[in-house]
PDB file of C-alpha atoms in Angstrom:
ATOM      1  CA  MET A   1     -25.780  23.489  -3.874  1.00 34.00           C
ATOM      2  CA  ASN A   2     -22.066  23.267  -4.954  1.00 43.00           C
ATOM      3  CA  PRO A   3     -20.706  20.105  -4.211  1.00 43.00           C
ATOM      4  CA  THR A   4     -17.665  21.825  -2.132  1.00 43.00           C
ATOM      5  CA  ASP A   5     -20.466  23.335  -0.098  1.00 43.00           C
ATOM      6  CA  ASP A   6     -21.706  19.982   1.259  1.00 46.00           C
ATOM      7  CA  PRO A   7     -19.954  19.322   4.672  1.00 40.00           C
ATOM      8  CA  SER A   8     -19.792  15.709   4.238  1.00 46.00           C
ATOM      9  CA  ASN A   9     -17.332  16.065   1.642  1.00 68.00           C
ATOM     10  CA  THR A  10     -15.019  16.999   4.084  1.00 88.00           C
ATOM     11  CA  GLU A  11     -15.557  13.701   6.443  1.00 92.00           C
ATOM     12  CA  VAL A  12     -12.681  11.609   4.775  1.00 94.00           C
ATOM     13  CA  ALA A  13     -10.183  14.390   5.175  1.00 95.00           C
ATOM     14  CA  THR A  14     -11.134  15.189   8.643  1.00 95.00           C
ATOM     15  CA  TRP A  15     -10.559  11.394   9.614  1.00 95.00           C
ATOM     16  CA  ALA A  16      -7.455  11.109   7.717  1.00 95.00           C
ATOM     17  CA  ALA A  17      -6.059  14.590   9.443  1.00 94.00           C
ATOM     18  CA  ARG A  18      -7.134  12.950  12.830  1.00 94.00           C
ATOM     19  CA  VAL A  19      -5.085   9.672  11.801  1.00 95.00           C
ATOM     20  CA  LYS A  20      -1.880  11.627  10.653  1.00 94.00           C
ATOM     21  CA  GLN A  21      -1.678  13.994  13.666  1.00 92.00           C
ATOM     22  CA  GLU A  22      -1.124  10.788  15.814  1.00 92.00           C
ATOM     23  CA  ILE A  23       1.149   9.216  13.173  1.00 92.00           C
ATOM     24  CA  ASP A  24       3.351  12.477  13.280  1.00 88.00           C
ATOM     25  CA  LYS A  25       4.045  12.162  17.148  1.00 86.00           C
ATOM     26  CA  VAL A  26       6.337   9.175  16.465  1.00 85.00           C
ATOM     27  CA  PHE A  27       6.781   8.783  12.601  1.00 86.00           C
ATOM     28  CA  VAL A  28       9.092  11.559  11.409  1.00 83.00           C
ATOM     29  CA  GLY A  29       9.268  12.575   8.004  1.00 80.00           C
ATOM     30  CA  GLN A  30       8.479  10.340   4.834  1.00 84.00           C
ATOM     31  CA  GLN A  31       5.173  12.119   4.137  1.00 88.00           C
ATOM     32  CA  PRO A  32       4.448  10.752   0.864  1.00 90.00           C
ATOM     33  CA  LEU A  33       5.019   7.293   2.039  1.00 92.00           C
ATOM     34  CA  VAL A  34       2.612   8.258   4.753  1.00 93.00           C
ATOM     35  CA  ARG A  35      -0.002   9.713   2.434  1.00 94.00           C
ATOM     36  CA  GLY A  36       0.419   6.634  -0.077  1.00 95.00           C
ATOM     37  CA  VAL A  37      -0.633   4.095   2.325  1.00 95.00           C
ATOM     38  CA  LEU A  38      -3.597   6.261   3.706  1.00 96.00           C
ATOM     39  CA  ILE A  39      -4.805   6.484   0.102  1.00 97.00           C
ATOM     40  CA  ALA A  40      -4.266   2.556  -0.500  1.00 96.00           C
ATOM     41  CA  LEU A  41      -5.983   1.974   3.070  1.00 96.00           C
ATOM     42  CA  LEU A  42      -8.884   4.026   1.781  1.00 96.00           C
ATOM     43  CA  ALA A  43      -8.761   2.390  -1.602  1.00 96.00           C
ATOM     44  CA  GLN A  44      -9.004  -1.256  -0.163  1.00 94.00           C
ATOM     45  CA  GLY A  45      -5.656  -2.008  -1.946  1.00 94.00           C
ATOM     46  CA  HIS A  46      -2.298  -3.290  -0.945  1.00 95.00           C
ATOM     47  CA  VAL A  47       1.170  -1.550  -0.950  1.00 95.00           C
ATOM     48  CA  LEU A  48       4.570  -2.749  -2.097  1.00 93.00           C
ATOM     49  CA  ILE A  49       7.321  -0.600  -0.591  1.00 91.00           C
ATOM     50  CA  GLU A  50      10.899  -0.659  -1.959  1.00 87.00           C
ATOM     51  CA  SER A  51      13.531   0.836   0.344  1.00 82.00           C
ATOM     52  CA  VAL A  52      16.675  -0.041   2.110  1.00 78.00           C
ATOM     53  CA  PRO A  53      16.356  -1.421   5.863  1.00 77.00           C
ATOM     54  CA  GLY A  54      16.029   0.888   8.787  1.00 77.00           C
ATOM     55  CA  LEU A  55      13.587   3.488   7.452  1.00 79.00           C
ATOM     56  CA  GLY A  56      11.120   2.592   9.775  1.00 81.00           C
ATOM     57  CA  LYS A  57       8.622   0.711   7.714  1.00 82.00           C
ATOM     58  CA  THR A  58       7.790  -1.754  11.041  1.00 82.00           C
ATOM     59  CA  LEU A  59       7.184   1.251  13.047  1.00 85.00           C
ATOM     60  CA  LEU A  60       4.766   2.619  10.635  1.00 87.00           C
ATOM     61  CA  VAL A  61       2.594  -0.260  10.747  1.00 86.00           C
ATOM     62  CA  ARG A  62       2.728  -0.419  14.631  1.00 87.00           C
ATOM     63  CA  VAL A  63       1.499   3.106  14.715  1.00 91.00           C
ATOM     64  CA  LEU A  64      -1.128   2.369  12.191  1.00 91.00           C
ATOM     65  CA  GLY A  65      -2.418  -0.131  14.210  1.00 89.00           C
ATOM     66  CA  ARG A  66      -2.701   1.497  17.512  1.00 91.00           C
ATOM     67  CA  VAL A  67      -3.954   4.754  15.457  1.00 94.00           C
ATOM     68  CA  LEU A  68      -6.746   2.840  13.646  1.00 94.00           C
ATOM     69  CA  GLY A  69      -7.476   0.371  16.496  1.00 92.00           C
ATOM     70  CA  CYS A  70      -6.793  -2.675  14.132  1.00 92.00           C
ATOM     71  CA  ARG A  71      -4.512  -5.709  15.096  1.00 91.00           C
ATOM     72  CA  PHE A  72      -1.106  -6.064  13.185  1.00 90.00           C
ATOM     73  CA  ASN A  73       1.521  -8.546  12.706  1.00 91.00           C
ATOM     74  CA  ARG A  74       4.797  -8.612  10.864  1.00 91.00           C
ATOM     75  CA  ILE A  75       6.141 -11.563   9.154  1.00 92.00           C
ATOM     76  CA  GLN A  76       9.794 -11.760   8.334  1.00 90.00           C
ATOM     77  CA  PHE A  77      10.394 -13.275   4.985  1.00 89.00           C
ATOM     78  CA  THR A  78      13.067 -15.685   4.857  1.00 88.00           C
ATOM     79  CA  PRO A  79      14.400 -18.399   2.177  1.00 88.00           C
ATOM     80  CA  ASP A  80      12.873 -21.283   4.379  1.00 89.00           C
ATOM     81  CA  LEU A  81       9.449 -19.992   4.988  1.00 90.00           C
ATOM     82  CA  MET A  82       6.505 -22.204   3.903  1.00 91.00           C
ATOM     83  CA  PRO A  83       2.913 -21.163   3.029  1.00 90.00           C
ATOM     84  CA  SER A  84       1.615 -22.754   6.066  1.00 90.00           C
ATOM     85  CA  ASP A  85       3.836 -20.647   8.264  1.00 91.00           C
ATOM     86  CA  ILE A  86       1.951 -17.862   6.987  1.00 92.00           C
ATOM     87  CA  THR A  87      -1.711 -19.364   6.572  1.00 91.00           C
ATOM     88  CA  GLY A  88      -1.700 -21.606   9.859  1.00 90.00           C
ATOM     89  CA  THR A  89      -2.281 -25.170   9.795  1.00 86.00           C
ATOM     90  CA  SER A  90      -4.677 -27.776  11.221  1.00 84.00           C
ATOM     91  CA  ILE A  91      -3.087 -29.457  14.398  1.00 86.00           C
ATOM     92  CA  TYR A  92      -4.571 -32.912  15.471  1.00 80.00           C
ATOM     93  CA  GLU A  93      -5.699 -32.790  19.198  1.00 79.00           C
ATOM     94  CA  GLU A  94      -5.657 -36.113  20.800  1.00 80.00           C
ATOM     95  CA  HIS A  95      -8.123 -35.460  23.657  1.00 80.00           C
ATOM     96  CA  THR A  96     -10.948 -34.501  20.921  1.00 81.00           C
ATOM     97  CA  GLY A  97      -9.628 -36.859  18.230  1.00 78.00           C
ATOM     98  CA  ALA A  98     -10.019 -33.936  15.522  1.00 82.00           C
ATOM     99  CA  PHE A  99      -8.172 -31.620  13.734  1.00 81.00           C
ATOM    100  CA  ARG A 100      -8.133 -28.065  14.750  1.00 82.00           C
ATOM    101  CA  PHE A 101      -7.126 -24.902  12.472  1.00 85.00           C
ATOM    102  CA  ARG A 102      -4.465 -22.742  14.277  1.00 88.00           C
ATOM    103  CA  PRO A 103      -4.669 -19.621  12.266  1.00 90.00           C
ATOM    104  CA  GLY A 104      -1.151 -18.150  11.256  1.00 90.00           C
ATOM    105  CA  PRO A 105       0.275 -14.705  11.143  1.00 93.00           C
ATOM    106  CA  VAL A 106      -1.685 -13.404   7.990  1.00 93.00           C
ATOM    107  CA  PHE A 107      -4.902 -13.431  10.220  1.00 94.00           C
ATOM    108  CA  THR A 108      -4.670  -9.920  11.280  1.00 93.00           C
ATOM    109  CA  GLN A 109      -5.654  -6.403   9.580  1.00 93.00           C
ATOM    110  CA  LEU A 110      -2.605  -4.888   8.951  1.00 92.00           C
ATOM    111  CA  LEU A 111       0.529  -7.017   7.722  1.00 92.00           C
ATOM    112  CA  LEU A 112       3.664  -6.122   7.563  1.00 91.00           C
ATOM    113  CA  ALA A 113       5.636  -8.669   4.892  1.00 90.00           C
ATOM    114  CA  ASP A 114       9.312  -7.406   5.469  1.00 89.00           C
ATOM    115  CA  GLU A 115      11.647  -8.467   2.820  1.00 87.00           C
ATOM    116  CA  ILE A 116       8.819 -10.504   0.685  1.00 87.00           C
ATOM    117  CA  ASN A 117      11.325 -11.344  -2.146  1.00 83.00           C
ATOM    118  CA  ARG A 118      13.328 -13.319   0.220  1.00 85.00           C
ATOM    119  CA  SER A 119      10.819 -16.072   0.255  1.00 83.00           C
ATOM    120  CA  PRO A 120      10.279 -18.924  -2.672  1.00 82.00           C
ATOM    121  CA  ALA A 121       7.849 -18.634  -4.987  1.00 81.00           C
ATOM    122  CA  LYS A 122       5.116 -20.858  -3.330  1.00 85.00           C
ATOM    123  CA  THR A 123       5.162 -18.432  -0.360  1.00 87.00           C
ATOM    124  CA  HIS A 124       4.668 -15.596  -2.521  1.00 83.00           C
ATOM    125  CA  ALA A 125       1.789 -17.170  -4.311  1.00 82.00           C
ATOM    126  CA  ALA A 126       0.046 -18.154  -1.323  1.00 85.00           C
ATOM    127  CA  LEU A 127       0.201 -14.263   0.403  1.00 87.00           C
ATOM    128  CA  LEU A 128      -0.955 -12.893  -2.938  1.00 82.00           C
ATOM    129  CA  GLU A 129      -3.700 -15.467  -3.083  1.00 82.00           C
ATOM    130  CA  ILE A 130      -4.754 -14.111   0.185  1.00 88.00           C
ATOM    131  CA  MET A 131      -4.415 -10.720  -0.476  1.00 88.00           C
ATOM    132  CA  GLN A 132      -6.864 -11.301  -3.669  1.00 86.00           C
ATOM    133  CA  GLU A 133      -9.488 -13.151  -1.933  1.00 87.00           C
ATOM    134  CA  ALA A 134      -9.175 -12.048   1.584  1.00 88.00           C
ATOM    135  CA  ARG A 135      -9.377 -15.634   3.001  1.00 89.00           C
ATOM    136  CA  VAL A 136      -7.374 -18.593   3.496  1.00 89.00           C
ATOM    137  CA  THR A 137      -8.306 -22.206   2.498  1.00 83.00           C
ATOM    138  CA  VAL A 138      -6.853 -25.003   4.288  1.00 80.00           C
ATOM    139  CA  ASP A 139      -8.242 -28.659   3.921  1.00 78.00           C
ATOM    140  CA  GLY A 140     -11.018 -27.481   1.783  1.00 78.00           C
ATOM    141  CA  GLN A 141     -12.225 -25.181   4.293  1.00 82.00           C
ATOM    142  CA  ALA A 142     -12.418 -21.443   3.903  1.00 85.00           C
ATOM    143  CA  HIS A 143     -11.138 -18.920   6.761  1.00 87.00           C
ATOM    144  CA  LEU A 144     -12.345 -15.437   6.112  1.00 90.00           C
ATOM    145  CA  LEU A 145      -9.989 -12.559   7.082  1.00 91.00           C
ATOM    146  CA  GLU A 146     -11.799  -9.943   9.227  1.00 90.00           C
ATOM    147  CA  PRO A 147     -11.549  -6.425   7.274  1.00 92.00           C
ATOM    148  CA  PRO A 148     -10.205  -3.879   6.845  1.00 94.00           C
ATOM    149  CA  PHE A 149      -7.298  -5.907   5.604  1.00 93.00           C
ATOM    150  CA  LEU A 150      -3.821  -4.262   4.577  1.00 93.00           C
ATOM    151  CA  VAL A 151      -0.705  -5.882   3.319  1.00 93.00           C
ATOM    152  CA  MET A 152       2.469  -3.784   3.208  1.00 91.00           C
ATOM    153  CA  ALA A 153       5.213  -5.795   1.633  1.00 90.00           C
ATOM    154  CA  THR A 154       8.599  -4.646   1.441  1.00 88.00           C
ATOM    155  CA  GLN A 155      11.814  -5.575  -0.766  1.00 85.00           C
ATOM    156  CA  ASN A 156      14.996  -4.502  -0.560  1.00 77.00           C
ATOM    157  CA  PRO A 157      16.237  -2.669  -4.097  1.00 72.00           C
ATOM    158  CA  ILE A 158      20.172  -2.889  -3.255  1.00 64.00           C
ATOM    159  CA  GLU A 159      20.456  -6.594  -2.318  1.00 59.00           C
ATOM    160  CA  SER A 160      19.988  -9.385  -4.646  1.00 57.00           C
ATOM    161  CA  GLU A 161      21.563 -12.506  -3.385  1.00 57.00           C
ATOM    162  CA  GLY A 162      19.105 -14.842  -1.702  1.00 55.00           C
ATOM    163  CA  THR A 163      16.395 -13.260  -3.258  1.00 64.00           C
ATOM    164  CA  TYR A 164      13.430 -14.316  -5.494  1.00 67.00           C
ATOM    165  CA  ASN A 165      11.876 -11.319  -7.596  1.00 74.00           C
ATOM    166  CA  LEU A 166       8.109 -11.394  -7.805  1.00 78.00           C
ATOM    167  CA  PRO A 167       6.770 -12.079 -11.050  1.00 75.00           C
ATOM    168  CA  GLU A 168       5.163  -9.274 -13.191  1.00 77.00           C
ATOM    169  CA  ALA A 169       1.694 -11.014 -12.627  1.00 72.00           C
ATOM    170  CA  GLN A 170       1.928 -10.928  -9.045  1.00 76.00           C
ATOM    171  CA  LEU A 171       3.207  -7.193  -8.710  1.00 85.00           C
ATOM    172  CA  ASP A 172      -0.036  -6.452 -10.357  1.00 85.00           C
ATOM    173  CA  ARG A 173      -1.772  -7.568  -7.146  1.00 86.00           C
ATOM    174  CA  PHE A 174      -0.573  -4.612  -5.502  1.00 93.00           C
ATOM    175  CA  LEU A 175      -2.298  -1.300  -5.760  1.00 95.00           C
ATOM    176  CA  PHE A 176       0.600   0.788  -5.214  1.00 96.00           C
ATOM    177  CA  LYS A 177       4.463   0.365  -5.012  1.00 95.00           C
ATOM    178  CA  LEU A 178       5.842   3.423  -3.051  1.00 94.00           C
ATOM    179  CA  VAL A 179       9.363   4.138  -2.897  1.00 89.00           C
ATOM    180  CA  ALA A 180      10.682   5.345   0.729  1.00 85.00           C
ATOM    181  CA  ASP A 181      13.730   7.345   0.521  1.00 83.00           C
ATOM    182  CA  TYR A 182      16.322   8.586   3.409  1.00 85.00           C
ATOM    183  CA  PRO A 183      14.874  11.163   5.464  1.00 84.00           C
ATOM    184  CA  SER A 184      16.175  15.052   5.021  1.00 86.00           C
ATOM    185  CA  SER A 185      18.874  16.112   6.975  1.00 90.00           C
ATOM    186  CA  ARG A 186      16.413  17.775   9.258  1.00 89.00           C
ATOM    187  CA  GLU A 187      14.284  15.179   9.658  1.00 85.00           C
ATOM    188  CA  GLU A 188      17.078  12.805  10.409  1.00 86.00           C
ATOM    189  CA  ALA A 189      18.214  15.198  13.396  1.00 89.00           C
ATOM    190  CA  ASP A 190      14.454  15.101  14.567  1.00 84.00           C
ATOM    191  CA  ILE A 191      14.792  11.361  14.795  1.00 81.00           C
ATOM    192  CA  LEU A 192      18.040  11.871  16.729  1.00 84.00           C
ATOM    193  CA  ARG A 193      16.607  14.166  19.181  1.00 82.00           C
ATOM    194  CA  LEU A 194      13.750  11.881  20.313  1.00 77.00           C
ATOM    195  CA  HIS A 195      16.460   9.651  21.424  1.00 75.00           C
ATOM    196  CA  THR A 196      18.670  12.035  23.075  1.00 75.00           C
ATOM    197  CA  GLU A 197      15.355  13.647  24.884  1.00 69.00           C
ATOM    198  CA  GLY A 198      15.340   9.885  26.787  1.00 65.00           C
ATOM    199  CA  ARG A 199      12.476   9.116  24.489  1.00 71.00           C
ATOM    200  CA  SER A 200      12.214   6.038  22.273  1.00 72.00           C
ATOM    201  CA  PRO A 201       9.456   5.414  19.411  1.00 74.00           C
ATOM    202  CA  ASP A 202       8.481   2.794  21.446  1.00 75.00           C
ATOM    203  CA  SER A 203       7.685   4.885  24.714  1.00 77.00           C
ATOM    204  CA  ILE A 204       5.894   7.552  22.486  1.00 79.00           C
ATOM    205  CA  LEU A 205       3.896   5.072  20.942  1.00 79.00           C
ATOM    206  CA  THR A 206       2.732   3.715  24.243  1.00 80.00           C
ATOM    207  CA  GLU A 207       2.469   6.721  26.421  1.00 81.00           C
ATOM    208  CA  GLN A 208       1.326   9.430  23.653  1.00 84.00           C
ATOM    209  CA  VAL A 209      -0.297   7.978  20.614  1.00 88.00           C
ATOM    210  CA  ALA A 210      -3.975   7.758  20.860  1.00 90.00           C
ATOM    211  CA  THR A 211      -6.333   5.418  18.986  1.00 91.00           C
ATOM    212  CA  VAL A 212      -8.577   8.103  17.357  1.00 93.00           C
ATOM    213  CA  THR A 213     -11.091   5.835  14.969  1.00 93.00           C
ATOM    214  CA  SER A 214     -11.864   2.011  14.521  1.00 94.00           C
ATOM    215  CA  PRO A 215     -12.205  -0.689  12.126  1.00 94.00           C
ATOM    216  CA  ALA A 216     -15.842   0.059  11.345  1.00 95.00           C
ATOM    217  CA  GLU A 217     -14.984   3.792  10.900  1.00 96.00           C
ATOM    218  CA  VAL A 218     -11.920   2.862   8.702  1.00 96.00           C
ATOM    219  CA  LEU A 219     -14.619   0.617   6.467  1.00 96.00           C
ATOM    220  CA  ASP A 220     -17.313   3.521   6.572  1.00 95.00           C
ATOM    221  CA  MET A 221     -14.357   5.837   5.059  1.00 96.00           C
ATOM    222  CA  GLN A 222     -13.495   3.113   2.319  1.00 96.00           C
ATOM    223  CA  ARG A 223     -17.220   3.291   1.332  1.00 95.00           C
ATOM    224  CA  ARG A 224     -17.415   6.922   1.121  1.00 94.00           C
ATOM    225  CA  CYS A 225     -14.274   6.788  -0.953  1.00 95.00           C
ATOM    226  CA  GLY A 226     -15.981   4.547  -3.338  1.00 92.00           C
ATOM    227  CA  ASP A 227     -18.646   7.062  -3.770  1.00 92.00           C
ATOM    228  CA  ILE A 228     -16.730   9.815  -5.186  1.00 94.00           C
ATOM    229  CA  LEU A 229     -17.421  10.863  -8.485  1.00 94.00           C
ATOM    230  CA  ALA A 230     -15.206  10.583 -11.368  1.00 94.00           C
ATOM    231  CA  ASP A 231     -17.064  11.767 -14.805  1.00 92.00           C
ATOM    232  CA  ASP A 232     -16.275  10.154 -18.173  1.00 95.00           C
ATOM    233  CA  ARG A 233     -13.746  12.680 -19.004  1.00 95.00           C
ATOM    234  CA  LEU A 234     -11.729  11.318 -16.231  1.00 95.00           C
ATOM    235  CA  ILE A 235     -12.144   7.747 -16.982  1.00 96.00           C
ATOM    236  CA  GLU A 236     -11.195   8.524 -20.746  1.00 96.00           C
ATOM    237  CA  TYR A 237      -7.970  10.453 -19.201  1.00 97.00           C
ATOM    238  CA  ILE A 238      -7.160   7.382 -16.995  1.00 97.00           C
ATOM    239  CA  THR A 239      -7.621   5.180 -20.215  1.00 97.00           C
ATOM    240  CA  ALA A 240      -5.510   7.248 -22.482  1.00 97.00           C
ATOM    241  CA  ILE A 241      -2.496   6.860 -19.715  1.00 97.00           C
ATOM    242  CA  VAL A 242      -2.860   3.342 -19.356  1.00 97.00           C
ATOM    243  CA  ARG A 243      -3.187   2.736 -23.042  1.00 97.00           C
ATOM    244  CA  ARG A 244      -0.101   4.859 -23.995  1.00 97.00           C
ATOM    245  CA  THR A 245       2.050   2.740 -21.826  1.00 97.00           C
ATOM    246  CA  ARG A 246       1.500  -0.185 -24.155  1.00 95.00           C
ATOM    247  CA  GLU A 247       2.805   1.793 -27.088  1.00 94.00           C
ATOM    248  CA  TRP A 248       5.749   3.856 -25.550  1.00 96.00           C
ATOM    249  CA  PRO A 249       9.056   2.990 -26.966  1.00 95.00           C
ATOM    250  CA  ALA A 250      10.838   2.587 -23.758  1.00 95.00           C
ATOM    251  CA  PHE A 251       8.471  -0.143 -22.462  1.00 96.00           C
ATOM    252  CA  SER A 252       8.593  -3.540 -23.348  1.00 94.00           C
ATOM    253  CA  ILE A 253       5.353  -4.455 -21.834  1.00 91.00           C
ATOM    254  CA  GLY A 254       2.687  -1.677 -20.720  1.00 93.00           C
ATOM    255  CA  ALA A 255       0.287  -1.926 -18.195  1.00 93.00           C
ATOM    256  CA  SER A 256      -2.816  -4.061 -17.576  1.00 91.00           C
ATOM    257  CA  PRO A 257      -6.501  -2.853 -17.337  1.00 92.00           C
ATOM    258  CA  ARG A 258      -6.087  -3.781 -13.746  1.00 93.00           C
ATOM    259  CA  ALA A 259      -3.897  -0.517 -13.738  1.00 95.00           C
ATOM    260  CA  GLY A 260      -6.676   1.882 -14.698  1.00 96.00           C
ATOM    261  CA  VAL A 261      -8.839   0.417 -11.711  1.00 96.00           C
ATOM    262  CA  ALA A 262      -5.950   1.269  -9.505  1.00 96.00           C
ATOM    263  CA  MET A 263      -5.675   4.671 -10.915  1.00 97.00           C
ATOM    264  CA  LEU A 264      -9.543   5.095 -10.669  1.00 97.00           C
ATOM    265  CA  ARG A 265      -9.493   3.859  -6.816  1.00 97.00           C
ATOM    266  CA  GLY A 266      -6.599   5.887  -5.863  1.00 97.00           C
ATOM    267  CA  ALA A 267      -7.729   8.752  -7.321  1.00 97.00           C
ATOM    268  CA  ARG A 268     -10.985   8.855  -5.831  1.00 97.00           C
ATOM    269  CA  ALA A 269      -9.491   8.305  -2.373  1.00 97.00           C
ATOM    270  CA  SER A 270      -6.978  11.244  -3.014  1.00 96.00           C
ATOM    271  CA  ALA A 271     -10.003  13.264  -3.760  1.00 96.00           C
ATOM    272  CA  ALA A 272     -11.695  12.370  -0.200  1.00 96.00           C
ATOM    273  CA  LEU A 273      -8.331  13.262   1.459  1.00 95.00           C
ATOM    274  CA  GLU A 274      -8.567  16.945  -0.356  1.00 94.00           C
ATOM    275  CA  GLY A 275     -12.273  16.899   0.793  1.00 93.00           C
ATOM    276  CA  ARG A 276     -13.743  16.795  -2.712  1.00 94.00           C
ATOM    277  CA  ASP A 277     -16.480  14.277  -3.747  1.00 91.00           C
ATOM    278  CA  TYR A 278     -15.386  14.298  -7.244  1.00 94.00           C
ATOM    279  CA  VAL A 279     -12.303  13.421  -8.866  1.00 95.00           C
ATOM    280  CA  VAL A 280      -9.959  16.150 -10.823  1.00 95.00           C
ATOM    281  CA  PRO A 281      -7.012  15.540 -12.979  1.00 96.00           C
ATOM    282  CA  ASP A 282      -4.588  16.392 -10.562  1.00 95.00           C
ATOM    283  CA  ASP A 283      -5.789  13.392  -8.429  1.00 96.00           C
ATOM    284  CA  VAL A 284      -4.985  11.126 -11.476  1.00 97.00           C
ATOM    285  CA  VAL A 285      -1.737  12.510 -11.645  1.00 96.00           C
ATOM    286  CA  ASP A 286      -1.108  12.080  -7.738  1.00 96.00           C
ATOM    287  CA  VAL A 287      -1.411   8.418  -8.278  1.00 97.00           C
ATOM    288  CA  VAL A 288       0.127   7.651 -11.524  1.00 97.00           C
ATOM    289  CA  LEU A 289       3.571   6.576 -10.105  1.00 97.00           C
ATOM    290  CA  PRO A 290       2.609   4.447  -7.559  1.00 97.00           C
ATOM    291  CA  ALA A 291      -0.114   2.790  -9.683  1.00 97.00           C
ATOM    292  CA  LEU A 292       2.078   2.315 -12.674  1.00 97.00           C
ATOM    293  CA  ARG A 293       5.863   1.985 -11.658  1.00 95.00           C
ATOM    294  CA  HIS A 294       5.298  -1.703 -11.066  1.00 94.00           C
ATOM    295  CA  ARG A 295       3.314  -2.535 -13.952  1.00 94.00           C
ATOM    296  CA  VAL A 296       5.423  -1.550 -16.756  1.00 94.00           C
ATOM    297  CA  ILE A 297       8.522  -3.120 -17.807  1.00 93.00           C
ATOM    298  CA  LEU A 298      11.812  -1.267 -19.719  1.00 94.00           C
ATOM    299  CA  THR A 299      13.084  -2.578 -22.880  1.00 95.00           C
ATOM    300  CA  PRO A 300      16.593  -3.840 -22.780  1.00 94.00           C
ATOM    301  CA  GLU A 301      17.682  -0.814 -24.449  1.00 94.00           C
ATOM    302  CA  ALA A 302      16.206   1.488 -21.942  1.00 94.00           C
ATOM    303  CA  GLU A 303      17.454  -0.815 -19.334  1.00 92.00           C
ATOM    304  CA  ILE A 304      21.305  -0.124 -20.698  1.00 93.00           C
ATOM    305  CA  GLU A 305      20.885   3.359 -21.052  1.00 92.00           C
ATOM    306  CA  GLY A 306      19.780   3.634 -17.365  1.00 91.00           C
ATOM    307  CA  ARG A 307      16.522   5.044 -17.970  1.00 93.00           C
ATOM    308  CA  ARG A 308      14.326   5.354 -14.697  1.00 94.00           C
ATOM    309  CA  VAL A 309      10.697   4.276 -14.931  1.00 95.00           C
ATOM    310  CA  ASP A 310       9.762   7.178 -13.125  1.00 95.00           C
ATOM    311  CA  ASP A 311      11.043   9.600 -15.254  1.00 96.00           C
ATOM    312  CA  LEU A 312       9.863   7.773 -18.430  1.00 97.00           C
ATOM    313  CA  LEU A 313       6.298   7.776 -16.916  1.00 97.00           C
ATOM    314  CA  GLY A 314       6.672  11.335 -16.177  1.00 96.00           C
ATOM    315  CA  GLU A 315       7.221  11.944 -20.044  1.00 96.00           C
ATOM    316  CA  LEU A 316       4.565   9.764 -20.986  1.00 97.00           C
ATOM    317  CA  LEU A 317       2.070  11.542 -18.631  1.00 96.00           C
ATOM    318  CA  ARG A 318       3.039  14.970 -20.120  1.00 95.00           C
ATOM    319  CA  SER A 319       2.128  13.485 -23.647  1.00 95.00           C
ATOM    320  CA  VAL A 320      -1.375  12.637 -22.531  1.00 95.00           C
ATOM    321  CA  GLU A 321      -4.181  15.747 -23.182  1.00 93.00           C
ATOM    322  CA  VAL A 322      -5.646  16.731 -19.715  1.00 93.00           C
ATOM    323  CA  PRO A 323      -9.331  17.216 -19.803  1.00 89.00           C
ATOM    324  CA  ARG A 324     -10.506  20.566 -19.544  1.00 79.00           C
ATOM    325  CA  GLN A 325     -12.758  21.561 -16.283  1.00 65.00           C
TER     326      GLN A 325
END
């Protein structure tokens, strides 16, 4: 049987289409952002979103939580935010004479870490450790987070006052870095029409957006993506791209081996969204920018010249031979 004739290949794509249909009822435009978040969710990775305020990131997480049937929380990062503010802490109860752990807002399934670069390094480290291990350790006791667990962290690219840049080693913990841009003229007009017709995103979310899946089904879709076939030629293609970043003249530091893992996981999820049970080069190309743009560092000369990381990665990608089918 030809792999494309297997009806099970379309299960992830059909599931994603149901989810996206509900998201589109209230979240206008930003299709690359929505697709990137879905790929990251299926690939069991976290997302860093760079955008100016007011582009609907909080709304997207709320809609995802409702559609997926998952719990969600939002943390507004501020300079005085402490690790215990997100992880929770042990509270002494006088009537029992013992300490009881009170979970923090990180105990959820979809978490929006808004303006993560506004908090100090100690709080960054606490959240990123949780992202890596999916658990919180307080007073020597580990508390596991319920899967699926997706963190969407945001940072504002146009404001530097009162911010703390994430170190490169911590940026590497994010599977993808997505860039949300302003909506098109038509999309912006559609957003305004929602309000002129007496509807608001909150009312649409409450009245029209349905829960079409469940956390258990999300975990099943993640497992299916992990079974997607990537043959040796695709593995070598990903390896060649990652290694090329380490010798590219405009990059002072290239991507780590973790970048290759991120590209492989993302490419598998991308293939699943297209209804295939095998990876093709286009799937790799689809995830190159989100998987690598936060894992390479420009040389001082490239920065002075105003070179853009995305443009340089595009040039790099074109220099790597694509494996033949």
